PDB file of C-alpha atoms in Angstrom:
ATOM      1  CA  MET Z 255     -45.933 -16.770  48.922  1.00  0.00           C
ATOM      2  CA  ILE Z 256     -48.789 -18.486  47.134  1.00  0.00           C
ATOM      3  CA  SER Z 257     -50.910 -17.126  44.228  1.00  0.00           C
ATOM      4  CA  GLN Z 258     -52.945 -19.939  42.860  1.00  0.00           C
ATOM      5  CA  THR Z 259     -55.759 -19.922  40.572  1.00  0.00           C
ATOM      6  CA  LEU Z 260     -58.080 -22.495  39.236  1.00  0.00           C
ATOM      7  CA  ASN Z 261     -60.806 -22.898  36.346  1.00  0.00           C
ATOM      8  CA  ILE Z 262     -63.447 -24.388  38.430  1.00  0.00           C
ATOM      9  CA  ASP Z 263     -66.982 -24.057  39.907  1.00  0.00           C
ATOM     10  CA  CYS Z 264     -66.619 -22.530  43.229  1.00  0.00           C
ATOM     11  CA  ASN Z 265     -69.075 -24.771  44.934  1.00  0.00           C
ATOM     12  CA  LYS Z 266     -66.946 -28.017  43.832  1.00  0.00           C
ATOM     13  CA  PHE Z 267     -63.836 -26.189  45.140  1.00  0.00           C
ATOM     14  CA  LEU Z 268     -65.546 -25.616  48.550  1.00  0.00           C
ATOM     15  CA  ASN Z 269     -66.803 -29.105  48.586  1.00  0.00           C
ATOM     16  CA  LEU Z 270     -62.980 -30.312  49.171  1.00  0.00           C
ATOM     17  CA  LYS Z 271     -62.176 -31.434  52.411  1.00  0.00           C
ATOM     18  CA  GLN Z 272     -58.944 -29.503  52.722  1.00  0.00           C
ATOM     19  CA  PHE Z 273     -60.759 -26.100  52.278  1.00  0.00           C
ATOM     20  CA  LYS Z 274     -63.311 -26.506  55.241  1.00  0.00           C
ATOM     21  CA  LYS Z 275     -63.363 -25.434  58.722  1.00  0.00           C
ATOM     22  CA  GLY Z 276     -61.830 -21.953  58.523  1.00  0.00           C
ATOM     23  CA  PHE Z 277     -58.930 -22.758  56.214  1.00  0.00           C
ATOM     24  CA  PHE Z 278     -59.218 -19.350  54.892  1.00  0.00           C
ATOM     25  CA  ASP Z 279     -58.901 -16.000  56.765  1.00  0.00           C
ATOM     26  CA  LEU Z 280     -60.633 -13.929  54.583  1.00  0.00           C
ATOM     27  CA  ILE Z 281     -62.890 -14.008  51.408  1.00  0.00           C
ATOM     28  CA  ILE Z 282     -63.623 -10.877  49.181  1.00  0.00           C
ATOM     29  CA  ALA Z 283     -65.859 -12.050  46.427  1.00  0.00           C
ATOM     30  CA  ASP Z 284     -67.910 -10.344  43.682  1.00  0.00           C
ATOM     31  CA  PRO Z 285     -70.483 -12.949  42.484  1.00  0.00           C
ATOM     32  CA  PRO Z 286     -73.355 -12.012  39.916  1.00  0.00           C
ATOM     33  CA  TYR Z 287     -76.249 -10.485  41.727  1.00  0.00           C
ATOM     34  CA  PHE Z 288     -78.813 -10.464  39.031  1.00  0.00           C
ATOM     35  CA  SER Z 289     -80.267 -12.705  36.189  1.00  0.00           C
ATOM     36  CA  GLY Z 290     -80.121 -11.866  32.659  1.00  0.00           C
ATOM     37  CA  PRO Z 291     -76.526 -12.354  30.918  1.00  0.00           C
ATOM     38  CA  GLU Z 292     -76.779 -16.144  31.216  1.00  0.00           C
ATOM     39  CA  LYS Z 293     -80.027 -15.932  28.933  1.00  0.00           C
ATOM     40  CA  ARG Z 294     -78.952 -13.128  26.423  1.00  0.00           C
ATOM     41  CA  MET Z 295     -75.136 -14.045  26.539  1.00  0.00           C
ATOM     42  CA  TYR Z 296     -74.005 -10.591  27.203  1.00  0.00           C
ATOM     43  CA  TYR Z 297     -73.676  -8.248  29.996  1.00  0.00           C
ATOM     44  CA  GLY Z 298     -75.694  -4.846  30.059  1.00  0.00           C
ATOM     45  CA  GLN Z 299     -76.895  -3.054  27.316  1.00  0.00           C
ATOM     46  CA  LYS Z 300     -75.706  -2.869  23.614  1.00  0.00           C
ATOM     47  CA  VAL Z 301     -76.355   0.831  23.556  1.00  0.00           C
ATOM     48  CA  SER Z 302     -76.708   3.210  26.283  1.00  0.00           C
ATOM     49  CA  SER Z 303     -79.639   5.499  26.722  1.00  0.00           C
ATOM     50  CA  ARG Z 304     -77.215   8.290  25.375  1.00  0.00           C
ATOM     51  CA  LYS Z 305     -76.851   6.031  22.208  1.00  0.00           C
ATOM     52  CA  VAL Z 306     -73.306   5.086  23.216  1.00  0.00           C
ATOM     53  CA  LYS Z 307     -72.113   1.565  21.945  1.00  0.00           C
ATOM     54  CA  ARG Z 308     -70.922  -0.292  24.998  1.00  0.00           C
ATOM     55  CA  ILE Z 309     -67.606  -2.396  25.002  1.00  0.00           C
ATOM     56  CA  ASP Z 310     -67.952  -5.716  23.305  1.00  0.00           C
ATOM     57  CA  TYR Z 311     -67.014  -8.026  25.981  1.00  0.00           C
ATOM     58  CA  ASP Z 312     -66.838 -11.753  25.383  1.00  0.00           C
ATOM     59  CA  VAL Z 313     -69.933 -14.042  25.335  1.00  0.00           C
ATOM     60  CA  ILE Z 314     -70.969 -15.138  29.007  1.00  0.00           C
ATOM     61  CA  ASP Z 315     -71.810 -18.887  28.963  1.00  0.00           C
ATOM     62  CA  SER Z 316     -71.617 -19.126  32.713  1.00  0.00           C
ATOM     63  CA  TRP Z 317     -73.509 -16.703  35.064  1.00  0.00           C
ATOM     64  CA  GLU Z 318     -74.772 -18.479  38.247  1.00  0.00           C
ATOM     65  CA  LEU Z 319     -75.988 -16.475  40.911  1.00  0.00           C
ATOM     66  CA  PRO Z 320     -74.768 -17.644  44.284  1.00  0.00           C
ATOM     67  CA  ASP Z 321     -77.372 -19.060  47.007  1.00  0.00           C
ATOM     68  CA  LEU Z 322     -77.646 -20.123  50.581  1.00  0.00           C
ATOM     69  CA  LYS Z 323     -75.414 -23.165  49.878  1.00  0.00           C
ATOM     70  CA  TRP Z 324     -72.699 -21.301  48.444  1.00  0.00           C
ATOM     71  CA  PHE Z 325     -72.880 -18.567  51.550  1.00  0.00           C
ATOM     72  CA  ASN Z 326     -72.980 -21.631  54.013  1.00  0.00           C
ATOM     73  CA  LYS Z 327     -69.839 -22.986  52.353  1.00  0.00           C
ATOM     74  CA  VAL Z 328     -67.923 -19.830  52.418  1.00  0.00           C
ATOM     75  CA  LYS Z 329     -68.989 -19.120  55.904  1.00  0.00           C
ATOM     76  CA  GLN Z 330     -67.377 -22.464  56.923  1.00  0.00           C
ATOM     77  CA  ALA Z 331     -64.446 -22.017  55.028  1.00  0.00           C
ATOM     78  CA  CYS Z 332     -63.594 -18.423  55.839  1.00  0.00           C
ATOM     79  CA  ASP Z 333     -63.388 -16.384  59.170  1.00  0.00           C
ATOM     80  CA  PHE Z 334     -64.215 -13.029  57.745  1.00  0.00           C
ATOM     81  CA  LEU Z 335     -66.376 -12.351  54.571  1.00  0.00           C
ATOM     82  CA  ILE Z 336     -66.583  -9.196  52.171  1.00  0.00           C
ATOM     83  CA  ILE Z 337     -69.394  -9.865  49.302  1.00  0.00           C
ATOM     84  CA  TRP Z 338     -69.987  -7.210  46.846  1.00  0.00           C
ATOM     85  CA  GLY Z 339     -73.641  -7.010  45.829  1.00  0.00           C
ATOM     86  CA  GLY Z 340     -74.762  -8.079  49.393  1.00  0.00           C
ATOM     87  CA  ASN Z 341     -77.735  -5.996  49.241  1.00  0.00           C
ATOM     88  CA  TYR Z 342     -79.266  -8.264  46.425  1.00  0.00           C
ATOM     89  CA  PHE Z 343     -79.047 -11.325  48.246  1.00  0.00           C
ATOM     90  CA  ASP Z 344     -81.862 -12.349  50.474  1.00  0.00           C
ATOM     91  CA  PHE Z 345     -79.623 -15.145  52.382  1.00  0.00           C
ATOM     92  CA  ILE Z 346     -77.562 -12.096  53.726  1.00  0.00           C
ATOM     93  CA  GLY Z 347     -80.509  -9.876  54.696  1.00  0.00           C
ATOM     94  CA  PRO Z 348     -83.407  -7.771  53.493  1.00  0.00           C
ATOM     95  CA  VAL Z 349     -82.895  -7.154  49.735  1.00  0.00           C
ATOM     96  CA  HIS Z 350     -82.743  -3.490  48.800  1.00  0.00           C
ATOM     97  CA  ALA Z 351     -81.325  -1.378  45.861  1.00  0.00           C
ATOM     98  CA  THR Z 352     -78.048   0.258  45.847  1.00  0.00           C
ATOM     99  CA  PRO Z 353     -78.640   3.939  46.789  1.00  0.00           C
ATOM    100  CA  ARG Z 354     -78.084   6.556  44.051  1.00  0.00           C
ATOM    101  CA  GLY Z 355     -76.816  10.239  44.612  1.00  0.00           C
ATOM    102  CA  LYS Z 356     -78.276  11.780  47.571  1.00  0.00           C
ATOM    103  CA  GLU Z 357     -80.048   8.681  48.708  1.00  0.00           C
ATOM    104  CA  LEU Z 358     -76.830   7.581  50.300  1.00  0.00           C
ATOM    105  CA  ASP Z 359     -77.181  10.040  53.414  1.00  0.00           C
ATOM    106  CA  GLN Z 360     -80.372   8.150  54.444  1.00  0.00           C
ATOM    107  CA  TRP Z 361     -79.033   4.862  53.552  1.00  0.00           C
ATOM    108  CA  LEU Z 362     -75.998   5.307  55.956  1.00  0.00           C
ATOM    109  CA  ILE Z 363     -78.403   6.114  58.743  1.00  0.00           C
ATOM    110  CA  ASP Z 364     -80.292   2.812  57.992  1.00  0.00           C
ATOM    111  CA  HIS Z 365     -76.937   0.757  57.861  1.00  0.00           C
ATOM    112  CA  PRO Z 366     -74.553   2.325  60.374  1.00  0.00           C
ATOM    113  CA  VAL Z 367     -72.530  -1.175  60.487  1.00  0.00           C
ATOM    114  CA  GLY Z 368     -71.375  -3.942  58.611  1.00  0.00           C
ATOM    115  CA  TRP Z 369     -71.130  -2.305  54.875  1.00  0.00           C
ATOM    116  CA  ILE Z 370     -68.512  -1.023  52.657  1.00  0.00           C
ATOM    117  CA  VAL Z 371     -69.498   1.908  50.412  1.00  0.00           C
ATOM    118  CA  TRP Z 372     -67.496   2.037  47.070  1.00  0.00           C
ATOM    119  CA  ASP Z 373     -67.970   5.754  45.854  1.00  0.00           C
ATOM    120  CA  LYS Z 374     -66.962   5.731  42.167  1.00  0.00           C
ATOM    121  CA  CYS Z 375     -66.863   9.506  42.064  1.00  0.00           C
ATOM    122  CA  ASN Z 376     -69.026   9.432  38.797  1.00  0.00           C
ATOM    123  CA  GLY Z 377     -70.290  13.066  38.785  1.00  0.00           C
ATOM    124  CA  LYS Z 378     -72.936  13.359  36.451  1.00  0.00           C
ATOM    125  CA  SER Z 379     -72.387  10.010  34.763  1.00  0.00           C
ATOM    126  CA  SER Z 380     -75.456   7.953  34.024  1.00  0.00           C
ATOM    127  CA  PHE Z 381     -73.423   4.963  35.591  1.00  0.00           C
ATOM    128  CA  ASN Z 382     -74.355   3.889  39.296  1.00  0.00           C
ATOM    129  CA  ASP Z 383     -72.815   6.147  41.793  1.00  0.00           C
ATOM    130  CA  TYR Z 384     -71.946   3.544  44.355  1.00  0.00           C
ATOM    131  CA  GLU Z 385     -71.674  -0.322  44.816  1.00  0.00           C
ATOM    132  CA  LEU Z 386     -72.041  -1.884  48.241  1.00  0.00           C
ATOM    133  CA  ALA Z 387     -70.218  -4.694  49.961  1.00  0.00           C
ATOM    134  CA  TRP Z 388     -71.526  -6.615  53.069  1.00  0.00           C
ATOM    135  CA  THR Z 389     -69.259  -7.959  55.542  1.00  0.00           C
ATOM    136  CA  ASN Z 390     -69.449  -9.927  58.781  1.00  0.00           C
ATOM    137  CA  ILE Z 391     -66.391  -7.951  60.072  1.00  0.00           C
ATOM    138  CA  ASP Z 392     -67.583  -5.946  63.255  1.00  0.00           C
ATOM    139  CA  MET Z 393     -67.027  -2.342  62.043  1.00  0.00           C
ATOM    140  CA  PRO Z 394     -69.034   0.716  61.210  1.00  0.00           C
ATOM    141  CA  THR Z 395     -69.960   1.218  57.939  1.00  0.00           C
ATOM    142  CA  VAL Z 396     -67.070   3.036  55.754  1.00  0.00           C
ATOM    143  CA  ILE Z 397     -66.942   4.797  52.438  1.00  0.00           C
ATOM    144  CA  TYR Z 398     -63.982   4.482  49.920  1.00  0.00           C
ATOM    145  CA  LYS Z 399     -63.699   6.790  47.070  1.00  0.00           C
ATOM    146  CA  PHE Z 400     -62.036   5.763  43.881  1.00  0.00           C
ATOM    147  CA  MET Z 401     -62.979   6.927  40.365  1.00  0.00           C
ATOM    148  CA  TRP Z 402     -63.729   4.353  38.028  1.00  0.00           C
ATOM    149  CA  ASN Z 403     -65.703   5.817  35.036  1.00  0.00           C
ATOM    150  CA  GLY Z 404     -64.448   5.119  31.611  1.00  0.00           C
ATOM    151  CA  MET Z 405     -61.325   7.025  31.005  1.00  0.00           C
ATOM    152  CA  ASN Z 406     -61.543   8.931  34.370  1.00  0.00           C
ATOM    153  CA  GLN Z 407     -59.795   6.657  36.820  1.00  0.00           C
ATOM    154  CA  GLY Z 408     -58.339   7.332  40.277  1.00  0.00           C
ATOM    155  CA  LYS Z 409     -54.656   8.294  40.888  1.00  0.00           C
ATOM    156  CA  ASN Z 410     -53.779   5.613  43.515  1.00  0.00           C
ATOM    157  CA  ILE Z 411     -54.844   3.980  46.753  1.00  0.00           C
ATOM    158  CA  PHE Z 412     -54.998   7.119  48.683  1.00  0.00           C
ATOM    159  CA  GLU Z 413     -55.879   9.461  46.095  1.00  0.00           C
ATOM    160  CA  GLY Z 414     -58.577   7.661  44.475  1.00  0.00           C
ATOM    161  CA  HIS Z 415     -61.039  10.734  44.354  1.00  0.00           C
ATOM    162  CA  VAL Z 416     -58.326  12.410  42.268  1.00  0.00           C
ATOM    163  CA  MET Z 417     -58.205  11.732  38.394  1.00  0.00           C
ATOM    164  CA  GLN Z 418     -55.267   9.940  36.905  1.00  0.00           C
ATOM    165  CA  GLY Z 419     -53.755  12.662  34.851  1.00  0.00           C
ATOM    166  CA  ASN Z 420     -51.945  10.598  32.361  1.00  0.00           C
ATOM    167  CA  LYS Z 421     -54.763   8.519  30.437  1.00  0.00           C
ATOM    168  CA  LYS Z 422     -51.981   6.213  28.824  1.00  0.00           C
ATOM    169  CA  LEU Z 423     -51.627   4.788  32.248  1.00  0.00           C
ATOM    170  CA  ASN Z 424     -55.347   3.747  32.628  1.00  0.00           C
ATOM    171  CA  HIS Z 425     -56.177   0.201  32.604  1.00  0.00           C
ATOM    172  CA  ARG Z 426     -58.239  -1.168  29.875  1.00  0.00           C
ATOM    173  CA  LYS Z 427     -60.821  -3.379  31.211  1.00  0.00           C
ATOM    174  CA  ILE Z 428     -61.410  -7.101  30.201  1.00  0.00           C
ATOM    175  CA  HIS Z 429     -64.239  -7.891  32.286  1.00  0.00           C
ATOM    176  CA  PRO Z 430     -67.915  -6.519  32.233  1.00  0.00           C
ATOM    177  CA  THR Z 431     -67.841  -6.115  36.119  1.00  0.00           C
ATOM    178  CA  GLU Z 432     -64.189  -5.269  36.644  1.00  0.00           C
ATOM    179  CA  LYS Z 433     -63.005  -3.619  39.556  1.00  0.00           C
ATOM    180  CA  PRO Z 434     -59.695  -1.625  40.174  1.00  0.00           C
ATOM    181  CA  ILE Z 435     -56.691  -3.272  41.475  1.00  0.00           C
ATOM    182  CA  PHE Z 436     -56.549  -0.106  44.143  1.00  0.00           C
ATOM    183  CA  LEU Z 437     -59.976  -0.727  45.464  1.00  0.00           C
ATOM    184  CA  TYR Z 438     -58.770  -4.355  46.361  1.00  0.00           C
ATOM    185  CA  LYS Z 439     -55.416  -2.997  47.790  1.00  0.00           C
ATOM    186  CA  TRP Z 440     -57.349  -0.951  49.965  1.00  0.00           C
ATOM    187  CA  LEU Z 441     -59.559  -3.667  51.088  1.00  0.00           C
ATOM    188  CA  LEU Z 442     -56.516  -5.717  51.963  1.00  0.00           C
ATOM    189  CA  TYR Z 443     -54.752  -2.727  53.695  1.00  0.00           C
ATOM    190  CA  LYS Z 444     -57.923  -2.022  55.859  1.00  0.00           C
ATOM    191  CA  PHE Z 445     -59.231  -5.573  56.604  1.00  0.00           C
ATOM    192  CA  ALA Z 446     -56.369  -8.289  56.190  1.00  0.00           C
ATOM    193  CA  LYS Z 447     -53.575  -8.921  58.502  1.00  0.00           C
ATOM    194  CA  PRO Z 448     -50.095 -10.281  57.558  1.00  0.00           C
ATOM    195  CA  GLY Z 449     -50.041 -13.879  56.693  1.00  0.00           C
ATOM    196  CA  PHE Z 450     -53.844 -14.177  56.000  1.00  0.00           C
ATOM    197  CA  LYS Z 451     -55.001 -16.688  53.353  1.00  0.00           C
ATOM    198  CA  ILE Z 452     -57.522 -14.934  50.962  1.00  0.00           C
ATOM    199  CA  LEU Z 453     -59.960 -16.660  48.824  1.00  0.00           C
ATOM    200  CA  ASP Z 454     -61.821 -14.984  45.751  1.00  0.00           C
ATOM    201  CA  THR Z 455     -64.705 -17.364  44.523  1.00  0.00           C
ATOM    202  CA  HIS Z 456     -65.506 -15.196  41.378  1.00  0.00           C
ATOM    203  CA  LEU Z 457     -62.120 -13.837  40.203  1.00  0.00           C
ATOM    204  CA  GLY Z 458     -63.222 -12.256  37.017  1.00  0.00           C
ATOM    205  CA  SER Z 459     -60.528 -10.041  35.596  1.00  0.00           C
ATOM    206  CA  GLY Z 460     -57.972 -10.693  38.401  1.00  0.00           C
ATOM    207  CA  SER Z 461     -57.529  -7.279  39.941  1.00  0.00           C
ATOM    208  CA  HIS Z 462     -57.842  -8.996  43.393  1.00  0.00           C
ATOM    209  CA  ARG Z 463     -55.094 -11.442  42.659  1.00  0.00           C
ATOM    210  CA  ILE Z 464     -52.773  -8.675  41.545  1.00  0.00           C
ATOM    211  CA  ALA Z 465     -53.416  -6.601  44.505  1.00  0.00           C
ATOM    212  CA  ALA Z 466     -52.867  -9.598  46.852  1.00  0.00           C
ATOM    213  CA  TYR Z 467     -49.781 -10.436  45.220  1.00  0.00           C
ATOM    214  CA  GLU Z 468     -48.226  -7.143  45.558  1.00  0.00           C
ATOM    215  CA  MET Z 469     -49.218  -6.992  49.207  1.00  0.00           C
ATOM    216  CA  GLY Z 470     -47.675 -10.502  49.837  1.00  0.00           C
ATOM    217  CA  PHE Z 471     -50.914 -12.375  50.831  1.00  0.00           C
ATOM    218  CA  TYR Z 472     -51.564 -16.222  50.306  1.00  0.00           C
ATOM    219  CA  PHE Z 473     -54.131 -16.048  47.555  1.00  0.00           C
ATOM    220  CA  TRP Z 474     -56.706 -18.542  46.155  1.00  0.00           C
ATOM    221  CA  GLY Z 475     -58.636 -17.509  42.969  1.00  0.00           C
ATOM    222  CA  LEU Z 476     -61.514 -19.275  41.350  1.00  0.00           C
ATOM    223  CA  GLU Z 477     -63.116 -18.829  37.915  1.00  0.00           C
ATOM    224  CA  VAL Z 478     -65.574 -21.163  36.286  1.00  0.00           C
ATOM    225  CA  ASN Z 479     -65.862 -19.279  32.887  1.00  0.00           C
ATOM    226  CA  LYS Z 480     -62.890 -20.351  30.732  1.00  0.00           C
ATOM    227  CA  THR Z 481     -62.719 -17.456  28.482  1.00  0.00           C
ATOM    228  CA  TYR Z 482     -62.134 -14.994  31.329  1.00  0.00           C
ATOM    229  CA  PHE Z 483     -60.177 -17.313  33.253  1.00  0.00           C
ATOM    230  CA  ASP Z 484     -57.510 -17.277  30.362  1.00  0.00           C
ATOM    231  CA  LYS Z 485     -57.996 -13.692  30.077  1.00  0.00           C
ATOM    232  CA  GLU Z 486     -57.086 -13.408  33.732  1.00  0.00           C
ATOM    233  CA  GLU Z 487     -54.077 -15.780  33.353  1.00  0.00           C
ATOM    234  CA  LEU Z 488     -52.580 -13.663  30.553  1.00  0.00           C
ATOM    235  CA  ARG Z 489     -53.197 -10.262  32.242  1.00  0.00           C
ATOM    236  CA  PHE Z 490     -51.519 -11.726  35.416  1.00  0.00           C
ATOM    237  CA  GLN Z 491     -48.446 -13.198  33.348  1.00  0.00           C
ATOM    238  CA  ARG Z 492     -48.184  -9.710  31.517  1.00  0.00           C
ATOM    239  CA  TYR Z 493     -48.094  -8.063  35.034  1.00  0.00           C
ATOM    240  CA  LEU Z 494     -45.321 -10.445  36.233  1.00  0.00           C
ATOM    241  CA  ASN Z 495     -43.525 -10.053  32.977  1.00  0.00           C
ATOM    242  CA  LYS Z 496     -43.680  -6.125  33.448  1.00  0.00           C
ATOM    243  CA  ASN Z 497     -42.605  -6.081  37.011  1.00  0.00           C
ATOM    244  CA  ILE Z 498     -39.739  -8.469  36.243  1.00  0.00           C
ATOM    245  CA  SER Z 499     -38.433  -6.073  33.410  1.00  0.00           C
ATOM    246  CA  GLN Z 500     -38.612  -3.186  35.720  1.00  0.00           C
ATOM    247  CA  LEU Z 501     -36.525  -4.919  38.257  1.00  0.00           C
ATOM    248  CA  LYS Z 502     -33.638  -5.784  35.788  1.00  0.00           C
ATOM    249  CA  ILE Z 503     -33.714  -2.180  34.813  1.00  0.00           C
ATOM    250  CA  PHE Z 504     -33.458  -1.013  38.263  1.00  0.00           C
ATOM    251  CA  ALA Z 505     -30.631  -3.566  38.997  1.00  0.00           C
TER     252      ALA Z 505
END
């Protein structure tokens, strides 16, 4: 099993000859989809509308939005694509906002195929209710529920709508757009086949890497930001050390 990560611009990587013409089976990527952090050097708002101070993430010195050239490269390198924020990229289709609350019902009628909806089970939170991923996989639009709202986090891959009772088991986020491991495990469980080679062009916190490792997939992850690459590497090493320790106790 391969779990390979590189601190490299994804476009440079995709230009390498060995990674062209369908080398990978599936790409699941979560690229930036709006401009701003690369100018003000931080993500989101310092203080929310409710006067709550946001988490101070590390300064972002690289925040490049993908373009048509990137899209064409990943289409060439991968058979199947899942791209978070696909509704914001005009090279994928008509740009439209992510639905909120009751808007989802009409959105589902208008988009019956080719989409994945992550329902964050936010309740009355001011955060977005959903995130959308576009896919070229021939499938009806599906919804996956997994709670991801501050200290309120889902229980497991199949009970994501149920809150994890022990807050000590909650994951502390290291990246401003971090997604949960269980979300990626569900995506791989649903859309990847045994032996698939998986690519992530925007690795971020490395949740995808851990999910792929646990499920036994060949995985390549790319992250251009050195600060977050180092944080991801440390997170993965700690994950490995923890699992090795648990195996020794079991033995």
